[in-house]
Coordinates of C-alpha atoms in Angstrom, one line a residue:
M1 CA -1.1 16.8 12.2
F2 CA 0.1 15.3 9.0
C3 CA -2.5 13.8 6.6
F4 CA -2.0 12.9 3.0
Q5 CA -4.6 10.2 2.5
C6 CA -6.9 12.0 0.0
Q7 CA -6.4 13.3 -3.5
E8 CA -6.9 16.9 -2.4
T9 CA -4.2 16.9 0.3
A10 CA -2.4 20.3 0.4
K11 CA 0.0 20.8 -2.5
N12 CA -0.3 17.0 -3.1
T13 CA 2.1 16.7 -0.1
G14 CA 0.2 16.7 3.1
C15 CA -2.2 18.8 5.3
T16 CA -0.5 20.0 8.5
I17 CA -2.8 22.6 10.1
R18 CA -6.2 21.7 9.0
G19 CA -7.3 19.3 6.3
V20 CA -8.4 20.6 2.9
C21 CA -11.4 18.4 3.6
G22 CA -12.1 20.5 6.7
K23 CA -10.8 18.0 9.2
P24 CA -9.4 19.8 12.3
E25 CA -6.0 18.8 13.8
E26 CA -7.5 17.3 16.9
I27 CA -9.7 14.9 14.9
A28 CA -6.8 14.0 12.6
N29 CA -4.7 13.2 15.6
L30 CA -7.3 11.0 17.2
Q31 CA -7.7 9.1 14.0
D32 CA -4.0 8.5 14.0
L33 CA -4.3 7.2 17.6
L34 CA -7.2 5.0 16.7
I35 CA -5.2 3.4 13.9
Y36 CA -2.3 3.0 16.3
C37 CA -4.5 1.1 18.8
L38 CA -5.9 -1.0 16.0
K39 CA -2.3 -2.0 15.1
G40 CA -2.0 -3.1 18.8
I41 CA -5.0 -5.3 18.4
A42 CA -3.5 -6.7 15.2
V43 CA -0.2 -7.6 16.9
Y44 CA -2.1 -10.0 19.2
G45 CA -4.6 -11.0 16.5
E46 CA -1.9 -12.2 14.1
R47 CA -0.2 -14.2 16.9
L48 CA -3.4 -15.7 18.0
K49 CA -4.3 -16.9 14.5
S50 CA -2.0 -20.0 15.0
L51 CA -3.6 -20.5 18.4
G52 CA -7.2 -20.5 17.5
G53 CA -7.8 -17.2 15.7
V54 CA -9.6 -14.0 16.5
D55 CA -13.4 -13.9 16.9
K56 CA -15.4 -12.2 14.1
A57 CA -16.5 -9.4 16.5
T58 CA -13.0 -8.2 17.0
G59 CA -12.3 -8.4 13.2
L60 CA -15.4 -6.4 12.5
F61 CA -14.4 -3.9 15.1
V62 CA -11.1 -3.4 13.4
A63 CA -12.8 -2.9 10.1
K64 CA -15.3 -0.4 11.6
G65 CA -12.4 1.5 13.2
L66 CA -10.5 1.8 9.9
F67 CA -13.7 2.7 8.1
A68 CA -14.3 5.6 10.6
T69 CA -11.0 7.2 9.6
I70 CA -11.8 7.3 5.8
T71 CA -12.0 10.9 4.5
N72 CA -15.3 12.6 5.2
V73 CA -16.8 9.8 7.3
N74 CA -16.6 11.0 11.0
W75 CA -16.0 14.4 12.4
E76 CA -17.1 13.8 16.0
H77 CA -14.5 14.1 18.8
A78 CA -16.5 12.1 21.3
R79 CA -17.0 9.2 19.0
F80 CA -13.3 8.8 18.4
V81 CA -12.5 9.0 22.1
S82 CA -15.1 6.2 22.6
M83 CA -13.6 4.1 19.8
I84 CA -10.1 4.5 21.2
K85 CA -11.3 3.3 24.6
E86 CA -13.1 0.4 23.1
A87 CA -10.0 -0.5 21.0
L88 CA -7.8 -0.5 24.1
K89 CA -10.3 -2.6 26.0
R90 CA -10.4 -5.1 23.2
R91 CA -6.7 -5.2 22.8
E92 CA -6.2 -6.0 26.5
A93 CA -8.8 -8.8 26.3
L94 CA -7.0 -10.1 23.2
R95 CA -3.6 -9.9 25.0
A96 CA -4.9 -11.9 27.9
K97 CA -6.3 -14.5 25.6
F98 CA -3.0 -14.7 23.7
V99 CA -0.9 -14.9 26.8
A100 CA -3.0 -17.7 28.2
A101 CA -3.0 -19.6 24.9
Y102 CA 0.8 -19.2 24.6
R103 CA 1.3 -20.5 28.1
E104 CA -0.9 -23.5 27.5
K105 CA 0.9 -24.4 24.3
N106 CA 4.5 -23.7 25.3
G107 CA 4.5 -24.3 29.0
R108 CA 6.1 -21.0 29.8
E109 CA 5.2 -17.3 29.9
F110 CA 5.4 -15.1 26.8
G111 CA 8.5 -12.9 27.2
E112 CA 9.2 -11.4 23.8
A113 CA 9.4 -7.6 23.3
L114 CA 6.3 -6.0 21.8
P115 CA 5.8 -2.7 20.0
D116 CA 4.5 0.2 21.9
C117 CA 1.1 0.0 20.1
A118 CA 0.6 -3.3 21.8
T119 CA 1.5 -2.1 25.4
W120 CA 0.6 1.6 25.7
F121 CA -2.5 2.3 27.8
A122 CA -4.5 5.3 29.0
D123 CA -8.1 5.9 29.8
D124 CA -8.9 9.6 29.4
A125 CA -9.2 12.0 26.5
G126 CA -6.4 14.3 27.7
A127 CA -3.9 11.4 27.6
F128 CA -5.2 10.4 24.2
A129 CA -4.7 13.9 22.8
E130 CA -1.1 13.9 24.0
K131 CA -0.3 10.4 22.8
A132 CA -1.9 11.2 19.5
K133 CA 0.7 13.8 18.7
T134 CA 3.4 11.1 18.8
V135 CA 1.9 8.4 16.6
G136 CA 1.1 10.1 13.3
V137 CA 2.1 9.2 9.8
L138 CA 5.6 10.8 10.0
T139 CA 6.5 8.5 12.9
T140 CA 5.9 5.3 11.0
G141 CA 9.3 5.2 9.4
N142 CA 12.4 7.4 8.8
N143 CA 12.7 6.1 5.3
E144 CA 10.2 7.8 3.0
D145 CA 9.8 4.7 0.8
V146 CA 9.1 2.5 3.8
R147 CA 6.6 5.0 5.1
S148 CA 5.0 5.2 1.6
L149 CA 4.6 1.5 1.3
R150 CA 3.2 1.2 4.8
Q151 CA 0.7 4.0 4.1
L152 CA -0.3 2.6 0.7
L153 CA -1.1 -0.6 2.6
V154 CA -3.0 1.0 5.5
L155 CA -5.1 3.2 3.1
G156 CA -5.9 0.2 1.0
L157 CA -7.0 -1.6 4.2
K158 CA -9.4 1.3 5.0
G159 CA -11.2 0.8 1.7
I160 CA -11.3 -3.0 2.2
S161 CA -12.7 -2.4 5.7
A162 CA -15.5 -0.2 4.3
Y163 CA -16.6 -2.9 1.9
A164 CA -16.3 -5.6 4.7
D165 CA -18.5 -3.5 7.0
H166 CA -21.2 -3.0 4.4
A167 CA -21.3 -6.7 3.8
A168 CA -21.4 -7.5 7.5
V169 CA -24.4 -5.2 7.9
L170 CA -26.2 -7.6 5.6
G171 CA -24.9 -10.7 7.5
F172 CA -22.1 -11.6 5.1
E173 CA -18.6 -12.0 6.6
K174 CA -15.4 -13.8 5.7
Q175 CA -12.8 -14.6 8.4
Q176 CA -10.1 -14.5 5.7
I177 CA -10.7 -10.7 5.3
Y178 CA -10.4 -10.1 9.0
D179 CA -7.3 -12.3 9.3
F180 CA -5.7 -10.2 6.5
L181 CA -6.5 -6.9 8.3
M182 CA -4.8 -8.2 11.4
E183 CA -1.7 -9.6 9.5
A184 CA -1.3 -6.5 7.3
L185 CA -1.7 -4.0 10.2
S186 CA 0.7 -5.9 12.2
S187 CA 3.2 -5.9 9.3
T188 CA 3.4 -2.1 9.5
V189 CA 5.1 -2.2 12.9
K190 CA 7.8 -4.7 11.7
D191 CA 11.0 -4.1 9.9
L192 CA 10.3 -5.7 6.6
S193 CA 12.2 -5.7 3.3
A194 CA 10.8 -3.7 0.4
D195 CA 9.8 -6.9 -1.4
E196 CA 7.9 -8.1 1.7
M197 CA 6.0 -4.8 1.9
V198 CA 5.2 -4.9 -1.8
G199 CA 3.9 -8.4 -1.3
F200 CA 1.5 -7.2 1.4
V201 CA 0.3 -4.4 -0.9
M202 CA -0.5 -7.0 -3.6
R203 CA -2.2 -9.2 -1.1
A204 CA -4.3 -6.2 -0.2
G205 CA -5.4 -6.0 -3.8
E206 CA -6.4 -9.7 -3.6
T207 CA -8.3 -9.1 -0.4
A208 CA -10.0 -6.0 -2.0
V209 CA -11.3 -8.3 -4.7
A210 CA -12.6 -10.7 -2.1
A211 CA -14.3 -7.9 -0.1
M212 CA -16.0 -6.4 -3.2
A213 CA -17.1 -9.9 -4.3
L214 CA -18.6 -10.5 -0.8
L215 CA -20.4 -7.2 -0.8
D216 CA -21.7 -7.9 -4.3
E217 CA -23.1 -11.2 -3.1
A218 CA -24.6 -9.5 0.0
N219 CA -26.3 -6.7 -2.0
T220 CA -27.6 -8.9 -4.9
S221 CA -28.8 -11.8 -2.8
T222 CA -30.6 -9.4 -0.5
Y223 CA -32.0 -6.9 -3.0
G224 CA -31.7 -8.5 -6.4
H225 CA -29.4 -7.8 -9.3
P226 CA -29.5 -4.2 -10.5
E227 CA -31.6 -3.7 -13.6
I228 CA -31.6 -1.2 -16.4
T229 CA -33.5 1.7 -14.9
R230 CA -34.5 5.2 -15.9
V231 CA -34.1 7.4 -12.8
N232 CA -36.2 10.5 -12.2
L233 CA -34.2 13.7 -11.5
G234 CA -37.1 15.9 -10.7
V235 CA -39.1 16.4 -7.4
G236 CA -42.5 15.7 -6.1
K237 CA -44.9 17.9 -4.2
N238 CA -44.6 16.2 -0.8
P239 CA -41.9 16.7 1.9
G240 CA -39.0 14.3 1.5
I241 CA -36.0 12.6 3.1
L242 CA -32.7 12.6 1.3
I243 CA -30.4 9.6 1.8
S244 CA -26.7 9.6 0.9
G245 CA -23.8 7.3 1.3
H246 CA -23.7 3.6 0.5
D247 CA -25.7 1.5 3.0
L248 CA -28.5 -0.3 1.2
K249 CA -29.9 -1.8 4.4
D250 CA -30.5 1.7 5.8
M251 CA -32.2 2.5 2.5
A252 CA -34.5 -0.6 2.8
E253 CA -35.5 0.2 6.3
L254 CA -36.1 3.9 5.6
L255 CA -38.3 3.1 2.6
E256 CA -40.3 0.6 4.7
Q257 CA -40.8 3.0 7.6
T258 CA -41.8 6.0 5.4
K259 CA -44.4 3.9 3.5
G260 CA -47.8 5.5 3.8
T261 CA -46.6 8.5 5.8
G262 CA -46.8 11.1 3.0
V263 CA -43.0 11.5 3.1
E264 CA -41.1 10.8 -0.1
V265 CA -37.5 9.4 -0.4
Y266 CA -34.7 10.6 -2.7
T267 CA -31.2 9.4 -3.1
H268 CA -28.1 11.6 -3.3
G269 CA -24.5 11.0 -4.4
E270 CA -23.4 7.4 -4.1
M271 CA -26.8 6.2 -3.1
L272 CA -28.1 6.8 -6.7
P273 CA -27.6 3.1 -7.6
A274 CA -30.2 2.1 -5.0
N275 CA -32.7 3.1 -7.8
Y276 CA -31.5 0.2 -9.8
Y277 CA -32.3 -2.6 -7.3
P278 CA -35.5 -4.5 -7.8
A279 CA -36.4 -4.7 -4.1
F280 CA -36.8 -0.9 -3.9
K281 CA -38.9 -0.4 -7.0
K282 CA -42.1 -1.5 -5.2
Y283 CA -42.1 1.7 -3.2
D284 CA -44.2 4.4 -4.9
H285 CA -42.9 7.1 -2.6
F286 CA -39.3 6.5 -3.8
V287 CA -39.1 9.4 -6.2
G288 CA -35.6 9.3 -7.7
N289 CA -32.3 11.1 -7.3
Y290 CA -31.7 14.6 -6.1
G291 CA -28.5 16.5 -7.0
S292 CA -25.1 15.3 -7.8
S293 CA -21.9 14.1 -6.2
W294 CA -20.8 14.6 -2.5
W295 CA -19.0 18.0 -2.9
H296 CA -22.1 19.8 -4.0
Q297 CA -24.0 19.0 -0.8
N298 CA -23.6 22.4 0.9
Q299 CA -25.9 23.8 -1.8
E300 CA -28.0 20.7 -2.5
F301 CA -28.7 19.8 1.2
E302 CA -29.8 23.4 1.7
S303 CA -32.2 23.4 -1.2
F304 CA -33.6 20.0 -0.4
N305 CA -35.5 21.5 2.5
G306 CA -36.1 18.2 4.3
P307 CA -34.0 15.9 6.5
I308 CA -30.8 14.3 5.2
L309 CA -29.5 10.9 6.3
L310 CA -25.8 10.2 5.9
T311 CA -25.2 6.5 6.0
T312 CA -21.5 6.6 5.1
N313 CA -19.1 9.1 3.5
C314 CA -18.9 11.6 2.1
L315 CA -20.1 14.2 4.6
V316 CA -18.5 17.7 4.3
P317 CA -18.5 20.4 7.0
L318 CA -21.3 22.9 6.8
K319 CA -20.5 26.5 5.8
K320 CA -21.4 29.5 7.8
E321 CA -24.4 30.3 5.6
N322 CA -25.8 26.7 5.8
T323 CA -28.9 26.2 7.8
Y324 CA -29.5 22.5 7.6
L325 CA -27.7 21.2 10.7
D326 CA -30.9 20.6 12.5
R327 CA -32.0 18.5 9.5
L328 CA -28.8 16.5 9.3
Y329 CA -28.8 12.9 10.6
T330 CA -26.0 10.5 10.8
T331 CA -25.9 6.7 11.3
G332 CA -23.4 3.9 11.4
V333 CA -19.8 5.0 11.5
V334 CA -20.7 8.5 10.4
G335 CA -20.6 11.4 13.0
Y336 CA -20.8 15.2 13.0
E337 CA -20.9 17.6 15.9
G338 CA -24.4 18.9 16.3
A339 CA -26.1 16.4 14.0
T340 CA -28.6 13.9 15.3
H341 CA -27.2 10.3 15.4
I342 CA -29.4 7.4 14.7
A343 CA -28.4 4.4 16.8
D344 CA -27.4 1.1 15.4
R345 CA -30.1 -1.5 15.1
A346 CA -30.5 -4.2 17.8
P347 CA -29.7 -7.7 16.7
G348 CA -32.5 -8.9 14.5
G349 CA -34.2 -5.4 14.6
A350 CA -34.3 -2.3 12.4
K351 CA -33.0 1.2 13.0
D352 CA -35.6 3.7 14.2
F353 CA -36.0 6.5 11.6
S354 CA -39.1 8.0 13.2
A355 CA -37.3 11.2 14.1
L356 CA -36.5 11.8 10.5
I357 CA -40.0 11.1 9.4
A358 CA -41.4 13.4 12.1
R359 CA -39.0 16.1 11.1
A360 CA -39.8 15.7 7.4
K361 CA -43.5 16.3 8.0
T362 CA -42.6 19.8 9.2
C363 CA -40.6 20.7 6.1
S364 CA -41.6 21.9 2.7
A365 CA -41.1 19.9 -0.5
P366 CA -37.6 19.9 -2.1
T367 CA -36.7 22.8 -4.3
Q368 CA -36.4 21.6 -7.9
I369 CA -32.9 22.0 -9.2
E370 CA -33.1 19.9 -12.4
T371 CA -35.6 17.9 -14.4
G372 CA -35.3 14.9 -16.7
S373 CA -33.8 11.5 -16.1
L374 CA -30.8 9.3 -16.5
V375 CA -30.3 5.6 -17.1
G376 CA -28.2 3.2 -15.0
G377 CA -28.2 -0.3 -13.7
F378 CA -25.4 -1.9 -15.8
A379 CA -23.8 -4.1 -13.2
H380 CA -22.3 -7.4 -14.3
N381 CA -25.5 -9.5 -14.3
Q382 CA -27.3 -7.0 -16.5
V383 CA -24.3 -6.5 -18.9
L384 CA -23.6 -10.2 -19.2
A385 CA -27.3 -10.7 -20.1
L386 CA -26.5 -8.4 -23.0
A387 CA -23.2 -10.2 -23.8
D388 CA -24.2 -11.4 -27.2
K389 CA -25.3 -7.9 -28.3
V390 CA -22.1 -6.4 -26.9
V391 CA -19.9 -9.0 -28.5
D392 CA -21.6 -8.5 -31.9
A393 CA -21.1 -4.8 -31.6
V394 CA -17.4 -5.3 -30.9
K395 CA -16.9 -7.8 -33.7
S396 CA -18.8 -5.6 -36.2
G397 CA -16.7 -2.6 -35.3
A398 CA -19.7 -0.6 -34.0
I399 CA -17.9 -0.5 -30.6
K400 CA -14.2 0.2 -31.1
R401 CA -13.2 0.6 -27.4
F402 CA -14.4 0.6 -23.8
V403 CA -13.1 3.1 -21.4
V404 CA -13.4 2.4 -17.7
M405 CA -13.9 5.8 -16.0
A406 CA -14.8 4.6 -12.5
G407 CA -13.8 6.2 -9.2
C408 CA -14.5 9.3 -7.3
D409 CA -15.5 12.9 -7.9
G410 CA -14.0 15.9 -6.2
R411 CA -13.7 19.6 -6.0
Q412 CA -10.5 20.3 -7.9
K413 CA -11.0 22.1 -11.2
G414 CA -8.7 19.6 -12.9
R415 CA -11.5 17.1 -12.7
E416 CA -13.1 18.8 -15.6
Y417 CA -10.7 16.6 -17.5
Y418 CA -13.1 13.7 -17.1
T419 CA -16.0 15.6 -18.6
M420 CA -13.8 16.6 -21.5
V421 CA -12.6 13.1 -22.1
A422 CA -16.2 11.8 -22.1
E423 CA -17.1 14.6 -24.7
T424 CA -14.0 13.9 -26.8
L425 CA -14.2 10.1 -27.0
P426 CA -15.3 9.0 -30.5
K427 CA -19.0 7.9 -30.8
D428 CA -17.9 4.3 -31.3
T429 CA -16.6 4.1 -27.7
V430 CA -18.5 3.0 -24.5
I431 CA -17.7 4.4 -21.0
L432 CA -17.9 1.8 -18.2
T433 CA -18.3 3.6 -14.8
A434 CA -19.0 3.1 -11.1
G435 CA -18.7 5.4 -8.2
C436 CA -19.4 9.1 -8.0
A437 CA -16.9 9.9 -10.8
K438 CA -19.9 9.3 -13.1
Y439 CA -21.5 12.6 -12.2
R440 CA -18.9 14.3 -14.4
Y441 CA -20.6 12.9 -17.5
N442 CA -23.7 10.8 -16.7
K443 CA -26.1 13.6 -17.5
L444 CA -24.5 14.4 -20.9
D445 CA -26.3 13.3 -24.0
L446 CA -23.7 11.0 -25.4
G447 CA -26.2 8.8 -27.3
D448 CA -26.0 5.0 -27.8
I449 CA -24.5 2.4 -30.1
A450 CA -27.1 0.0 -31.5
G451 CA -29.3 0.5 -28.4
I452 CA -26.4 0.2 -26.0
P453 CA -26.0 3.5 -24.0
R454 CA -22.5 5.0 -24.3
V455 CA -22.3 5.4 -20.5
L456 CA -22.9 2.1 -18.6
D457 CA -23.2 2.8 -14.9
A458 CA -22.5 -0.3 -12.8
G459 CA -23.3 1.4 -9.5
Q460 CA -21.4 2.5 -6.4
C461 CA -17.6 2.5 -6.1
N462 CA -17.6 -1.1 -4.8
D463 CA -19.4 -2.1 -8.0
S464 CA -16.0 -1.6 -9.8
Y465 CA -16.0 -5.3 -9.1
S466 CA -18.7 -5.6 -11.7
L467 CA -16.5 -3.9 -14.2
A468 CA -13.7 -6.4 -13.5
L469 CA -16.1 -9.3 -14.0
I470 CA -17.3 -7.8 -17.3
A471 CA -13.7 -7.5 -18.4
L472 CA -12.9 -11.0 -17.4
K473 CA -16.0 -12.3 -19.2
L474 CA -15.0 -10.5 -22.4
K475 CA -11.5 -11.9 -22.1
E476 CA -13.1 -15.4 -22.0
V477 CA -15.5 -14.7 -24.9
F478 CA -12.8 -13.4 -27.1
G479 CA -10.4 -16.2 -26.2
L480 CA -7.7 -13.9 -25.0
A481 CA -4.8 -15.0 -22.7
D482 CA -4.2 -11.5 -21.2
I483 CA -6.8 -9.1 -19.9
N484 CA -4.7 -6.3 -21.3
D485 CA -5.3 -7.5 -24.8
L486 CA -9.0 -6.4 -24.6
P487 CA -10.1 -3.2 -26.3
I488 CA -10.4 -1.6 -22.8
S489 CA -8.6 1.4 -21.4
Y490 CA -8.7 2.5 -17.8
D491 CA -8.9 6.2 -16.9
I492 CA -9.6 6.2 -13.2
A493 CA -10.4 9.2 -10.9
W494 CA -9.6 8.8 -7.2
Y495 CA -10.3 10.8 -4.1
E496 CA -10.4 8.7 -1.0
Q497 CA -9.3 5.4 0.3
K498 CA -11.9 3.1 -1.2
A499 CA -10.5 4.1 -4.5
V500 CA -7.1 3.0 -3.3
A501 CA -8.5 -0.4 -2.6
V502 CA -10.1 -0.5 -6.1
L503 CA -6.8 0.5 -7.6
L504 CA -5.0 -2.3 -5.7
A505 CA -7.6 -4.8 -6.8
L506 CA -7.1 -3.8 -10.5
L507 CA -3.4 -4.2 -10.1
F508 CA -3.8 -7.6 -8.5
L509 CA -6.0 -8.7 -11.4
G510 CA -3.1 -7.8 -13.7
V511 CA -4.5 -4.7 -15.3
K512 CA -1.8 -2.5 -16.8
G513 CA -1.7 1.0 -18.3
I514 CA -4.1 2.6 -15.9
R515 CA -4.4 6.4 -16.0
L516 CA -4.9 7.8 -12.6
G517 CA -5.9 11.3 -11.8
P518 CA -6.4 14.1 -11.4
T519 CA -3.0 13.7 -9.6
L520 CA -1.0 10.7 -8.5
P521 CA -1.3 10.1 -4.8
G522 CA 0.7 12.3 -2.5
F523 CA 1.4 9.3 -0.3
L524 CA 3.5 7.7 -3.0
S525 CA 7.2 8.5 -2.7
P526 CA 9.0 9.1 -6.0
N527 CA 10.6 5.6 -5.7
V528 CA 7.4 3.8 -4.9
A529 CA 5.6 5.7 -7.7
N530 CA 8.3 4.7 -10.1
V531 CA 7.9 1.0 -9.2
L532 CA 4.2 1.2 -10.0
I533 CA 4.9 3.1 -13.2
E534 CA 7.5 0.6 -14.3
K535 CA 5.8 -2.6 -13.2
F536 CA 2.2 -1.7 -14.0
D537 CA 2.6 1.1 -16.5
L538 CA 0.6 3.4 -14.2
K539 CA 0.2 6.8 -15.8
P540 CA -0.8 10.3 -14.7
I541 CA -3.5 11.9 -16.8
A542 CA -2.4 14.4 -19.4
M543 CA -4.4 16.6 -21.8
P544 CA -7.8 15.1 -22.6
A545 CA -7.4 15.1 -26.3
D546 CA -3.9 13.5 -26.0
D547 CA -5.2 10.8 -23.6
V548 CA -8.1 10.1 -25.8
A549 CA -5.9 9.6 -28.8
A550 CA -3.5 7.4 -26.9
M551 CA -6.4 5.3 -25.5
M552 CA -7.9 4.8 -28.9
A553 CA -4.5 3.6 -30.1
G554 CA -4.4 1.1 -27.2
K555 CA -1.8 3.0 -25.3

């Protein structure tokens, strides 16, 4: 085992026995093998593109497979074995399709050498376990810079795949995203120059923008544009279901199926922004948000007392003292040994959440852990509706600077930095946020500026796209030639691979001077890190007071 894909990787170098996240070696190895098999699909997928392309179903399968390997998504051995078998089956079908198309076009059999990922085959878990030991990260190149660039690309693809899958659930797909997944994965088994690999990384940033834009279109056209909303943090008197993750369609179906049952619904973690969507406000039994970010769930899932539905990451292993396994339900790409899995919906149908509802009726109401409320719903449509007010505040000097503090939360003590930055920023600054990083400061009383809250929450991590749109609109309004001339600083927190996709998207958009913490990624070799530092002025975080002073000075 060797895994260094998340921010908490051991010693910021790599986990080799068991993941800091809790991931056991056998699951880590199977994830490596699944990615290896997806690369095999991509070898044929890229070649087929010039001969008619790959069907969307295969592209979506690749996206789902990559999504399943994101940190804290799937912990279930049998699910990975099944996905590997399906990947090999799809690869062989794609190979046959390619060989036939090649023969028809060229009048001869295809005879070129292919990488092992495109030819290796087995059909049992034992063989998978053995092969998995030979295809990990450390086998992807002897040169650490080559390996670093390849992994930067693959990890960015994982984030892109998560967003593409969310959009596809709502019926929104783009072949160009699937085509890039194929081309980029295939590139990682080729001997490319450093410049060529950097080119793929930048194209990943471009594709991340496209994927987030597609998901934004899917969410807002289906459920309406997020609105300024005051979200309740307390609890009701009835039993409840707690929904976490990112999948808004699961949220919609759960709300509809719990209507009139006496069971209430609460969001947790990254599902908090569901409270902002107009389509969900008609449900009186939608109470509000319970708890905080993902890493608090061992305590918060316990005290919630009712069933918990994990629609995507982050799901962390239960501790010995936890008693909620029989109340834990997974769906979509999420899996956990011993939890009940809710099957995917049939075409045109809905998922069946009756088991959760029945279980909830046997449970007591949630234990109250806090009271009060918070305000969110400042995605691009809402902020642009306030554009005149925002622009006037900037021109008058009431707002001196915006600080984008989007990204992920996590367990490391060093993440207290983000709370301290929020508390230290002058009162004429506004924080723009998205993702679960917001929980480090979204319950602080930071006040407002002429009625504009000093923390503007755009939503989930994919809603970082909203923050980019807001910045581009401000650039246009102020007549600036360069996005970096805006009074905006970027102080980004990262944890998992969707944050990598967001980072690459910002770099593609030309944003420079990003602070990234609490540590720079362990998968960046010193040379690759230096390239990003020199070309994009990427910076590690420092002391909160020093960083605040630098940001206020436009540095």
